The first five atom37 places (N, CA, C, CB, O) and aatype in JSON, in Angstrom:
{
  "aatype": [12, 1, 15, 11, 15, 15, 14, 14, 11, 14, 3, 10, 10, 19, 10, 10, 9, 0, 13, 0, 16, 9, 7, 12, 0, 0, 16, 10, 0, 18, 5, 9, 7, 10, 18, 15, 7, 19, 6, 1, 16, 14, 9, 0, 6, 5, 0, 19, 0, 14, 9, 3, 13, 7, 7],
  "atom_mask": [
    [1, 1, 1, 1, 1],
    [1, 1, 1, 1, 1],
    [1, 1, 1, 1, 1],
    [1, 1, 1, 1, 1],
    [1, 1, 1, 1, 1],
    [1, 1, 1, 1, 1],
    [1, 1, 1, 1, 1],
    [1, 1, 1, 1, 1],
    [1, 1, 1, 1, 1],
    [1, 1, 1, 1, 1],
    [1, 1, 1, 1, 1],
    [1, 1, 1, 1, 1],
    [1, 1, 1, 1, 1],
    [1, 1, 1, 1, 1],
    [1, 1, 1, 1, 1],
    [1, 1, 1, 1, 1],
    [1, 1, 1, 1, 1],
    [1, 1, 1, 1, 1],
    [1, 1, 1, 1, 1],
    [1, 1, 1, 1, 1],
    [1, 1, 1, 1, 1],
    [1, 1, 1, 1, 1],
    [1, 1, 1, 0, 1],
    [1, 1, 1, 1, 1],
    [1, 1, 1, 1, 1],
    [1, 1, 1, 1, 1],
    [1, 1, 1, 1, 1],
    [1, 1, 1, 1, 1],
    [1, 1, 1, 1, 1],
    [1, 1, 1, 1, 1],
    [1, 1, 1, 1, 1],
    [1, 1, 1, 1, 1],
    [1, 1, 1, 0, 1],
    [1, 1, 1, 1, 1],
    [1, 1, 1, 1, 1],
    [1, 1, 1, 1, 1],
    [1, 1, 1, 0, 1],
    [1, 1, 1, 1, 1],
    [1, 1, 1, 1, 1],
    [1, 1, 1, 1, 1],
    [1, 1, 1, 1, 1],
    [1, 1, 1, 1, 1],
    [1, 1, 1, 1, 1],
    [1, 1, 1, 1, 1],
    [1, 1, 1, 1, 1],
    [1, 1, 1, 1, 1],
    [1, 1, 1, 1, 1],
    [1, 1, 1, 1, 1],
    [1, 1, 1, 1, 1],
    [1, 1, 1, 1, 1],
    [1, 1, 1, 1, 1],
    [1, 1, 1, 1, 1],
    [1, 1, 1, 1, 1],
    [1, 1, 1, 0, 1],
    [1, 1, 1, 0, 1]
  ],
  "atom_positions": [
    [[30.36, -94.21, 41.24], [30.71, -92.81, 41.1], [31.58, -92.63, 39.86], [31.44, -92.29, 42.37], [32.48, -93.43, 39.61]],
    [[31.31, -91.62, 39.11], [32.09, -91.37, 37.89], [33.37, -90.62, 38.25], [31.25, -90.57, 36.85], [33.38, -89.73, 39.1]],
    [[34.43, -90.99, 37.57], [35.69, -90.29, 37.81], [35.71, -88.96, 37.06], [36.89, -91.16, 37.4], [36.06, -87.92, 37.62]],
    [[35.34, -89.01, 35.78], [35.29, -87.79, 34.98], [34.01, -87.83, 34.16], [36.55, -87.64, 34.05], [33.73, -88.8, 33.46]],
    [[33.24, -86.78, 34.25], [32.03, -86.75, 33.44], [32.33, -86.0, 32.14], [30.86, -86.07, 34.22], [33.06, -85.01, 32.12]],
    [[31.75, -86.51, 31.09], [31.95, -85.87, 29.79], [31.13, -84.58, 29.75], [31.54, -86.82, 28.63], [30.13, -84.46, 30.46]],
    [[31.54, -83.61, 28.93], [30.75, -82.38, 28.84], [29.36, -82.68, 28.28], [31.47, -81.33, 27.94], [29.2, -83.61, 27.49]],
    [[28.36, -81.92, 28.68], [27.0, -82.21, 28.21], [26.88, -82.0, 26.7], [25.98, -81.32, 28.94], [27.5, -81.11, 26.12]],
    [[26.08, -82.85, 26.1], [25.86, -82.74, 24.66], [24.98, -81.53, 24.38], [25.23, -84.03, 24.08], [24.08, -81.23, 25.17]],
    [[25.21, -80.82, 23.26], [24.36, -79.67, 22.95], [22.94, -80.12, 22.61], [24.96, -78.87, 21.78], [22.74, -81.17, 21.99]],
    [[21.99, -79.34, 23.01], [20.59, -79.64, 22.74], [20.32, -79.45, 21.25], [19.65, -78.73, 23.59], [20.67, -78.41, 20.69]],
    [[19.72, -80.42, 20.6], [19.49, -80.36, 19.16], [18.52, -79.26, 18.78], [18.98, -81.69, 18.65], [18.65, -78.65, 17.72]],
    [[17.53, -79.0, 19.64], [16.57, -77.93, 19.35], [17.26, -76.57, 19.37], [15.42, -77.96, 20.37], [16.96, -75.72, 18.53]],
    [[18.15, -76.36, 20.3], [18.88, -75.1, 20.36], [19.77, -74.94, 19.13], [19.74, -75.02, 21.65], [19.87, -73.85, 18.57]],
    [[20.4, -76.02, 18.71], [21.22, -75.96, 17.5], [20.38, -75.67, 16.27], [21.98, -77.27, 17.31], [20.81, -74.9, 15.41]],
    [[19.2, -76.26, 16.17], [18.32, -76.03, 15.04], [17.84, -74.58, 15.0], [17.12, -76.98, 15.1], [17.83, -73.96, 13.94]],
    [[17.46, -74.04, 16.15], [17.02, -72.64, 16.21], [18.16, -71.7, 15.86], [16.47, -72.31, 17.6], [17.96, -70.73, 15.13]],
    [[19.35, -71.98, 16.36], [20.51, -71.14, 16.05], [20.84, -71.2, 14.56], [21.74, -71.57, 16.88], [21.13, -70.17, 13.94]],
    [[20.8, -72.38, 13.99], [21.08, -72.54, 12.56], [20.06, -71.79, 11.71], [21.1, -74.03, 12.17], [20.42, -71.13, 10.74]],
    [[18.78, -71.9, 12.07], [17.72, -71.21, 11.32], [17.85, -69.7, 11.46], [16.34, -71.67, 11.79], [17.64, -68.97, 10.49]],
    [[18.18, -69.22, 12.65], [18.33, -67.78, 12.87], [19.51, -67.24, 12.07], [18.52, -67.49, 14.36], [19.39, -66.18, 11.45]],
    [[20.61, -67.93, 12.06], [21.78, -67.49, 11.29], [21.46, -67.51, 9.8], [23.0, -68.39, 11.59], [21.86, -66.6, 9.07]],
    [[20.76, -68.54, 9.34], [20.39, -68.62, 7.93], [19.47, -67.5, 7.5], [0.0, 0.0, 0.0], [19.65, -66.92, 6.43]],
    [[18.47, -67.19, 8.32], [17.55, -66.09, 7.98], [18.26, -64.75, 8.01], [16.35, -66.07, 8.94], [17.99, -63.89, 7.16]],
    [[19.16, -64.55, 8.96], [19.9, -63.29, 9.03], [20.81, -63.14, 7.82], [20.73, -63.23, 10.33], [20.94, -62.04, 7.27]],
    [[21.44, -64.22, 7.39], [22.31, -64.16, 6.21], [21.5, -63.88, 4.96], [23.09, -65.47, 6.05], [21.93, -63.1, 4.1]],
    [[20.33, -64.49, 4.83], [19.48, -64.25, 3.67], [18.99, -62.82, 3.63], [18.29, -65.22, 3.67], [18.99, -62.18, 2.58]],
    [[18.56, -62.3, 4.77], [18.09, -60.92, 4.84], [19.21, -59.94, 4.53], [17.49, -60.63, 6.22], [19.0, -58.96, 3.81]],
    [[20.39, -60.18, 5.07], [21.53, -59.31, 4.8], [21.9, -59.34, 3.31], [22.75, -59.72, 5.65], [22.24, -58.3, 2.74]],
    [[21.83, -60.5, 2.68], [22.13, -60.61, 1.26], [21.12, -59.82, 0.43], [22.13, -62.08, 0.83], [21.5, -59.1, -0.49]],
    [[19.84, -59.95, 0.75], [18.81, -59.24, -0.01], [18.9, -57.74, 0.19], [17.43, -59.74, 0.38], [18.7, -56.98, -0.76]],
    [[19.19, -57.3, 1.4], [19.36, -55.87, 1.64], [20.55, -55.35, 0.85], [19.54, -55.57, 3.14], [20.47, -54.28, 0.24]],
    [[21.64, -56.08, 0.85], [22.82, -55.67, 0.09], [22.58, -55.69, -1.4], [0.0, 0.0, 0.0], [23.14, -54.87, -2.13]],
    [[21.77, -56.62, -1.85], [21.52, -56.76, -3.28], [20.64, -55.63, -3.8], [20.87, -58.1, -3.58], [20.88, -55.11, -4.88]],
    [[19.63, -55.26, -3.03], [18.64, -54.3, -3.52], [18.82, -52.89, -2.96], [17.28, -54.78, -3.19], [18.06, -52.0, -3.34]],
    [[19.79, -52.66, -2.09], [19.91, -51.34, -1.49], [20.44, -50.3, -2.49], [20.84, -51.4, -0.28], [20.05, -49.14, -2.41]],
    [[21.29, -50.7, -3.41], [21.87, -49.74, -4.34], [21.13, -49.65, -5.67], [0.0, 0.0, 0.0], [21.53, -48.87, -6.54]],
    [[20.08, -50.42, -5.83], [19.36, -50.46, -7.1], [18.34, -49.33, -7.15], [18.67, -51.83, -7.29], [17.59, -49.11, -6.2]],
    [[18.33, -48.63, -8.27], [17.33, -47.59, -8.45], [16.0, -48.26, -8.81], [17.76, -46.57, -9.56], [15.96, -49.17, -9.64]],
    [[14.95, -47.82, -8.18], [13.65, -48.47, -8.4], [13.09, -48.1, -9.77], [12.65, -48.07, -7.29], [13.1, -46.93, -10.17]],
    [[12.61, -49.1, -10.46], [11.97, -48.88, -11.75], [10.47, -49.04, -11.57], [12.52, -49.86, -12.84], [10.03, -49.83, -10.74]],
    [[9.68, -48.31, -12.33], [8.23, -48.45, -12.17], [7.78, -49.85, -12.58], [7.5, -47.38, -12.99], [8.3, -50.43, -13.53]],
    [[6.81, -50.36, -11.88], [6.3, -51.71, -12.18], [5.48, -51.68, -13.46], [5.45, -52.25, -11.0], [5.58, -52.6, -14.28]],
    [[4.69, -50.64, -13.65], [3.85, -50.56, -14.84], [3.9, -49.13, -15.37], [2.39, -50.99, -14.52], [4.12, -48.18, -14.62]],
    [[3.69, -49.0, -16.64], [3.61, -47.69, -17.25], [2.16, -47.41, -17.62], [4.54, -47.59, -18.49], [1.33, -48.32, -17.67]],
    [[1.87, -46.16, -17.87], [0.51, -45.8, -18.22], [0.15, -46.43, -19.56], [0.33, -44.26, -18.27], [0.96, -46.45, -20.49]],
    [[-1.06, -46.94, -19.64], [-1.52, -47.6, -20.86], [-1.73, -46.58, -21.97], [-2.82, -48.39, -20.59], [-1.88, -45.38, -21.72]],
    [[-1.75, -47.07, -23.19], [-2.01, -46.23, -24.35], [-3.47, -45.79, -24.32], [-1.68, -46.99, -25.68], [-4.35, -46.55, -23.9]],
    [[-3.72, -44.58, -24.75], [-5.08, -44.06, -24.75], [-5.95, -44.92, -25.67], [-5.11, -42.57, -25.21], [-5.46, -45.4, -26.69]],
    [[-7.22, -45.13, -25.35], [-8.1, -45.99, -26.15], [-8.25, -45.52, -27.59], [-9.47, -46.06, -25.51], [-8.56, -46.34, -28.46]],
    [[-8.04, -44.25, -27.89], [-8.19, -43.73, -29.24], [-7.12, -44.33, -30.17], [-8.11, -42.19, -29.23], [-7.35, -44.51, -31.37]],
    [[-5.96, -44.63, -29.6], [-4.85, -45.12, -30.41], [-4.99, -46.59, -30.75], [-3.55, -44.89, -29.69], [-4.18, -47.11, -31.52]],
    [[-5.98, -47.29, -30.21], [-6.16, -48.7, -30.52], [-6.88, -48.86, -31.85], [-6.93, -49.4, -29.4], [-7.56, -47.94, -32.33]],
    [[-6.73, -50.02, -32.42], [-7.48, -50.33, -33.66], [-6.55, -50.46, -34.84], [0.0, 0.0, 0.0], [-5.33, -50.34, -34.71]],
    [[-7.14, -50.69, -35.97], [-6.3, -50.94, -37.12], [-6.72, -50.26, -38.35], [0.0, 0.0, 0.0], [-6.07, -50.4, -39.38]]
  ]
}
C-alpha cells in the first residue's frame, strides 16, 4: 500500500493540443491587430489602353 501517491502526470497529448491552440490564437490575434488599422490598397490598377503601347 502506498503511503502518499504523487499527483498524476499531465497527459502529453493534452499539453500539445493546449500549446497549439494558444499558439494559433496568439498568431491570429497578432495578425488581426496588425492588419485591422491598415487602409486597404488596390492589388492591381487598370492597365494602360492598348493605343498607348508601342514606340
